[in-house]
Amino acid sequence: MDTNQDLNRPGIEIPAELRQQVTITTLERIYNWGRSNSMWPMMFGLACCAIEMICTAASRYDFSRFGMEVMRPSPRQADVMIVAGTVTKKMLPQIVRLYNQMSIPKYVVAMGSCASGGGPFKEGYNVVPGIDTYLPVDVYIAGCPPTPQALLNGLIALQNKVKNESMKETGWYSKEQAIDVPIPVLGPDVYDPRKIDLIYTETHKPEEVPGEETESEGESK
Ligand code: SF4
Protein backbone atom coordinates (compact mmCIF):
# COMPACT_ATOMS: atom_id res chain seq x y z
CA MET A 1 0.00 0.00 0.00
CA ASP A 2 1.31 3.40 -0.93
CA THR A 3 0.47 5.30 2.24
CA ASN A 4 1.65 8.60 0.80
CA GLN A 5 -0.55 8.31 -2.27
CA ASP A 6 -3.57 7.38 -0.11
CA LEU A 7 -3.07 10.07 2.49
CA ASN A 8 -1.42 13.07 0.88
CA ARG A 9 -3.62 15.90 -0.23
CA PRO A 10 -3.33 16.14 -4.03
CA GLY A 11 -1.53 19.23 -5.30
CA ILE A 12 0.81 19.57 -2.32
CA GLU A 13 4.40 18.66 -3.13
CA ILE A 14 6.39 17.16 -0.28
CA PRO A 15 10.20 17.18 -0.73
CA ALA A 16 11.51 13.69 -1.61
CA GLU A 17 13.66 13.45 1.55
CA LEU A 18 10.61 14.03 3.78
CA ARG A 19 8.11 11.77 2.01
CA GLN A 20 8.50 8.85 4.41
CA GLN A 21 8.22 11.06 7.51
CA VAL A 22 5.74 13.81 6.65
CA THR A 23 2.22 13.77 5.31
CA ILE A 24 0.03 16.74 4.57
CA THR A 25 -3.58 15.71 4.41
CA THR A 26 -7.16 16.65 5.24
CA LEU A 27 -9.33 15.41 8.08
CA GLU A 28 -11.62 13.66 5.62
CA ARG A 29 -8.81 11.84 3.87
CA ILE A 30 -7.22 10.53 7.06
CA TYR A 31 -10.60 9.57 8.49
CA ASN A 32 -11.61 7.61 5.38
CA TRP A 33 -8.12 6.09 5.13
CA GLY A 34 -8.39 4.82 8.70
CA ARG A 35 -11.88 3.41 8.21
CA SER A 36 -11.20 1.80 4.83
CA ASN A 37 -8.21 -0.07 6.25
CA SER A 38 -10.06 -1.47 9.26
CA MET A 39 -13.28 -2.84 7.83
CA TRP A 40 -14.49 -5.69 9.99
CA PRO A 41 -16.87 -8.21 8.42
CA MET A 42 -19.58 -9.89 10.45
CA MET A 43 -19.06 -13.62 10.90
CA PHE A 44 -22.04 -15.33 9.37
CA GLY A 45 -22.73 -17.36 6.26
CA LEU A 46 -25.82 -18.66 4.55
CA ALA A 47 -24.82 -21.37 2.04
CA CYS A 48 -22.04 -22.63 -0.24
CA CYS A 49 -20.62 -19.13 -0.91
CA ALA A 50 -19.78 -18.98 2.79
CA ILE A 51 -17.19 -21.74 2.27
CA GLU A 52 -15.35 -19.49 -0.19
CA MET A 53 -15.62 -16.62 2.29
CA ILE A 54 -14.05 -18.84 4.97
CA CYS A 55 -11.22 -19.69 2.52
CA THR A 56 -10.67 -15.97 1.94
CA ALA A 57 -10.20 -15.46 5.66
CA ALA A 58 -7.86 -18.47 6.01
CA SER A 59 -4.08 -18.43 5.58
CA ARG A 60 -3.77 -18.82 1.77
CA TYR A 61 -5.68 -15.62 0.91
CA ASP A 62 -5.88 -14.01 4.36
CA PHE A 63 -7.94 -10.84 4.10
CA SER A 64 -6.35 -9.59 7.32
CA ARG A 65 -3.66 -8.27 4.98
CA PHE A 66 -6.20 -5.69 3.83
CA GLY A 67 -7.26 -4.65 7.33
CA MET A 68 -10.27 -6.98 7.64
CA GLU A 69 -8.66 -8.68 10.64
CA VAL A 70 -10.72 -11.33 12.40
CA MET A 71 -14.39 -11.53 11.56
CA ARG A 72 -16.61 -10.20 14.30
CA PRO A 73 -19.17 -12.54 15.84
CA SER A 74 -21.34 -9.63 16.98
CA PRO A 75 -23.13 -7.22 14.60
CA ARG A 76 -22.34 -4.38 17.02
CA GLN A 77 -18.61 -4.74 16.31
CA ALA A 78 -18.90 -5.14 12.53
CA ASP A 79 -18.81 -2.66 9.62
CA VAL A 80 -19.43 -5.02 6.71
CA MET A 81 -22.15 -7.57 6.17
CA ILE A 82 -21.04 -10.12 3.55
CA VAL A 83 -24.25 -11.80 2.42
CA ALA A 84 -22.63 -15.09 1.43
CA GLY A 85 -25.18 -17.54 0.10
CA THR A 86 -28.81 -18.17 -0.74
CA VAL A 87 -31.21 -15.85 1.06
CA THR A 88 -34.28 -17.86 1.99
CA LYS A 89 -37.53 -16.24 3.04
CA LYS A 90 -37.15 -17.88 6.43
CA MET A 91 -33.70 -16.36 7.06
CA LEU A 92 -34.50 -12.91 5.65
CA PRO A 93 -36.02 -11.37 8.83
CA GLN A 94 -32.95 -12.50 10.81
CA ILE A 95 -30.56 -10.98 8.24
CA VAL A 96 -32.38 -7.63 8.32
CA ARG A 97 -32.42 -7.70 12.13
CA LEU A 98 -28.63 -8.28 12.18
CA TYR A 99 -28.13 -5.40 9.71
CA ASN A 100 -30.14 -3.09 11.96
CA GLN A 101 -27.97 -4.08 14.93
CA MET A 102 -24.70 -3.18 13.17
CA SER A 103 -23.17 0.12 14.14
CA ILE A 104 -23.03 2.85 11.50
CA PRO A 105 -21.38 3.51 9.05
CA LYS A 106 -22.17 0.03 7.75
CA TYR A 107 -21.90 -1.61 4.35
CA VAL A 108 -23.36 -4.64 2.56
CA VAL A 109 -21.59 -6.89 0.07
CA ALA A 110 -23.78 -9.27 -1.97
CA MET A 111 -21.49 -12.25 -2.57
CA GLY A 112 -22.46 -14.52 -5.46
CA SER A 113 -25.44 -14.98 -7.73
CA CYS A 114 -27.82 -16.06 -4.97
CA ALA A 115 -27.34 -12.96 -2.80
CA SER A 116 -27.24 -10.69 -5.88
CA GLY A 117 -30.29 -11.99 -7.71
CA GLY A 118 -31.59 -15.34 -6.44
CA GLY A 119 -29.03 -17.39 -8.43
CA PRO A 120 -29.98 -20.90 -9.51
CA PHE A 121 -32.89 -20.85 -7.05
CA LYS A 122 -34.41 -17.62 -8.37
CA GLU A 123 -37.79 -19.17 -9.14
CA GLY A 124 -37.83 -21.19 -5.91
CA TYR A 125 -40.85 -20.77 -3.64
CA ASN A 126 -38.60 -20.25 -0.64
CA VAL A 127 -35.88 -17.94 -2.01
CA VAL A 128 -35.62 -14.16 -2.12
CA PRO A 129 -34.60 -12.85 -5.58
CA GLY A 130 -31.69 -10.74 -4.29
CA ILE A 131 -30.93 -9.17 -0.93
CA ASP A 132 -30.99 -5.68 -2.51
CA THR A 133 -34.80 -5.74 -2.39
CA TYR A 134 -34.46 -5.37 1.37
CA LEU A 135 -31.00 -3.96 2.21
CA PRO A 136 -28.86 -1.27 0.52
CA VAL A 137 -26.09 -3.20 -1.25
CA ASP A 138 -22.75 -1.43 -1.82
CA VAL A 139 -20.87 -4.06 -3.83
CA TYR A 140 -22.10 -7.01 -5.89
CA ILE A 141 -19.76 -9.93 -6.59
CA ALA A 142 -20.55 -12.19 -9.55
CA GLY A 143 -20.05 -15.95 -9.53
CA CYS A 144 -21.50 -19.21 -8.28
CA PRO A 145 -19.54 -19.30 -6.09
CA PRO A 146 -17.18 -16.33 -6.46
CA THR A 147 -13.56 -17.32 -5.88
CA PRO A 148 -11.64 -15.96 -2.89
CA GLN A 149 -9.84 -13.64 -5.33
CA ALA A 150 -13.21 -12.28 -6.48
CA LEU A 151 -14.27 -11.65 -2.89
CA LEU A 152 -10.97 -9.87 -2.19
CA ASN A 153 -11.55 -7.77 -5.31
CA GLY A 154 -15.06 -6.89 -4.09
CA LEU A 155 -13.74 -5.92 -0.66
CA ILE A 156 -11.04 -3.74 -2.24
CA ALA A 157 -13.80 -2.08 -4.35
CA LEU A 158 -15.64 -1.39 -1.09
CA GLN A 159 -12.48 0.10 0.44
CA ASN A 160 -12.17 2.42 -2.56
CA LYS A 161 -15.78 3.47 -2.14
CA VAL A 162 -15.17 4.30 1.53
CA LYS A 163 -12.01 6.25 0.66
CA ASN A 164 -14.07 8.50 -1.63
CA GLU A 165 -16.89 9.21 0.83
CA SER A 166 -17.55 12.76 1.88
CA MET A 167 -18.35 13.56 5.50
CA LYS A 168 -20.50 16.45 4.28
CA GLU A 169 -22.62 14.47 1.86
CA THR A 170 -22.79 10.92 3.20
CA GLY A 171 -25.98 10.20 5.08
CA TRP A 172 -24.13 8.56 7.99
CA TYR A 173 -22.90 11.90 9.28
CA SER A 174 -26.08 13.94 9.05
CA LYS A 175 -27.84 15.04 12.23
CA GLU A 176 -30.92 13.02 11.37
CA GLN A 177 -31.40 9.85 13.30
CA ALA A 178 -30.80 6.69 11.28
CA ILE A 179 -33.99 4.74 10.66
CA ASP A 180 -33.94 0.95 10.93
CA VAL A 181 -34.89 -1.11 7.90
CA PRO A 182 -38.34 -2.59 8.60
CA ILE A 183 -38.07 -6.29 9.37
CA PRO A 184 -39.94 -8.17 6.60
CA VAL A 185 -42.84 -10.30 7.75
CA LEU A 186 -43.08 -13.66 6.09
CA GLY A 187 -46.30 -13.56 4.04
CA PRO A 188 -47.41 -9.96 3.59
CA ASP A 189 -43.94 -8.53 2.81
CA VAL A 190 -42.02 -11.42 1.28
CA TYR A 191 -43.53 -12.39 -2.06
CA ASP A 192 -42.67 -12.55 -5.74
CA PRO A 193 -43.56 -9.09 -7.17
CA ARG A 194 -44.22 -10.62 -10.62
CA LYS A 195 -47.09 -12.60 -9.11
CA ILE A 196 -48.80 -9.63 -7.47
CA ASP A 197 -51.99 -10.04 -9.59
CA LEU A 198 -52.30 -13.70 -8.68
CA ILE A 199 -51.64 -12.96 -4.99
CA TYR A 200 -54.28 -10.20 -5.05
CA THR A 201 -56.87 -12.49 -6.68
CA GLU A 202 -56.13 -15.33 -4.28
CA THR A 203 -56.21 -13.18 -1.15
CA HIS A 204 -59.46 -11.38 -2.14
CA LYS A 205 -61.49 -14.50 -2.96
CA PRO A 206 -64.75 -14.80 -1.00
CA GLU A 207 -64.36 -17.27 1.83
CA GLU A 208 -65.80 -20.68 1.05
CA VAL A 209 -67.97 -22.26 3.76
CA PRO A 210 -67.87 -26.06 3.68
CA GLY A 211 -71.17 -27.53 2.50
CA GLU A 212 -72.39 -24.31 0.83
CA GLU A 213 -72.52 -23.97 -2.96
CA THR A 214 -70.96 -20.87 -4.48
CA GLU A 215 -73.13 -18.83 -6.87
CA SER A 216 -71.24 -19.87 -10.00
CA GLU A 217 -71.29 -23.57 -9.03
CA GLY A 218 -75.14 -23.41 -8.57
CA GLU A 219 -75.64 -21.69 -11.92
CA SER A 220 -73.58 -24.19 -13.86
CA LYS A 221 -75.66 -27.16 -12.54
S1 SF4 B 1 -24.24 -18.45 -5.68
FE1 SF4 B 1 -23.84 -20.64 -6.07
S2 SF4 B 1 -22.25 -21.17 -4.60
FE2 SF4 B 1 -23.16 -19.24 -3.89
S3 SF4 B 1 -24.77 -19.85 -2.45
FE3 SF4 B 1 -25.71 -19.65 -4.48
S4 SF4 B 1 -25.65 -21.75 -5.30
FE4 SF4 B 1 -24.19 -21.68 -3.61
Coordinates of C-alpha atoms and ligand atoms in Angstrom, one line a residue, residues 46-50 52 84-86 111-115 118-121 143-146, ligand 1:
L46 CA -25.8 -18.7 4.5
A47 CA -24.8 -21.4 2.0
C48 CA -22.0 -22.6 -0.2
C49 CA -20.6 -19.1 -0.9
A50 CA -19.8 -19.0 2.8
E52 CA -15.3 -19.5 -0.2
A84 CA -22.6 -15.1 1.4
G85 CA -25.2 -17.5 0.1
T86 CA -28.8 -18.2 -0.7
M111 CA -21.5 -12.3 -2.6
G112 CA -22.5 -14.5 -5.5
S113 CA -25.4 -15.0 -7.7
C114 CA -27.8 -16.1 -5.0
A115 CA -27.3 -13.0 -2.8
G118 CA -31.6 -15.3 -6.4
G119 CA -29.0 -17.4 -8.4
P120 CA -30.0 -20.9 -9.5
F121 CA -32.9 -20.8 -7.0
G143 CA -20.0 -15.9 -9.5
C144 CA -21.5 -19.2 -8.3
P145 CA -19.5 -19.3 -6.1
P146 CA -17.2 -16.3 -6.5
Ligands
SF4_1 S1 -24.2 -18.5 -5.7 FE1 -23.8 -20.6 -6.1 S2 -22.3 -21.2 -4.6 FE2 -23.2 -19.2 -3.9 S3 -24.8 -19.9 -2.4 FE3 -25.7 -19.7 -4.5 S4 -25.6 -21.8 -5.3 FE4 -24.2 -21.7 -3.6

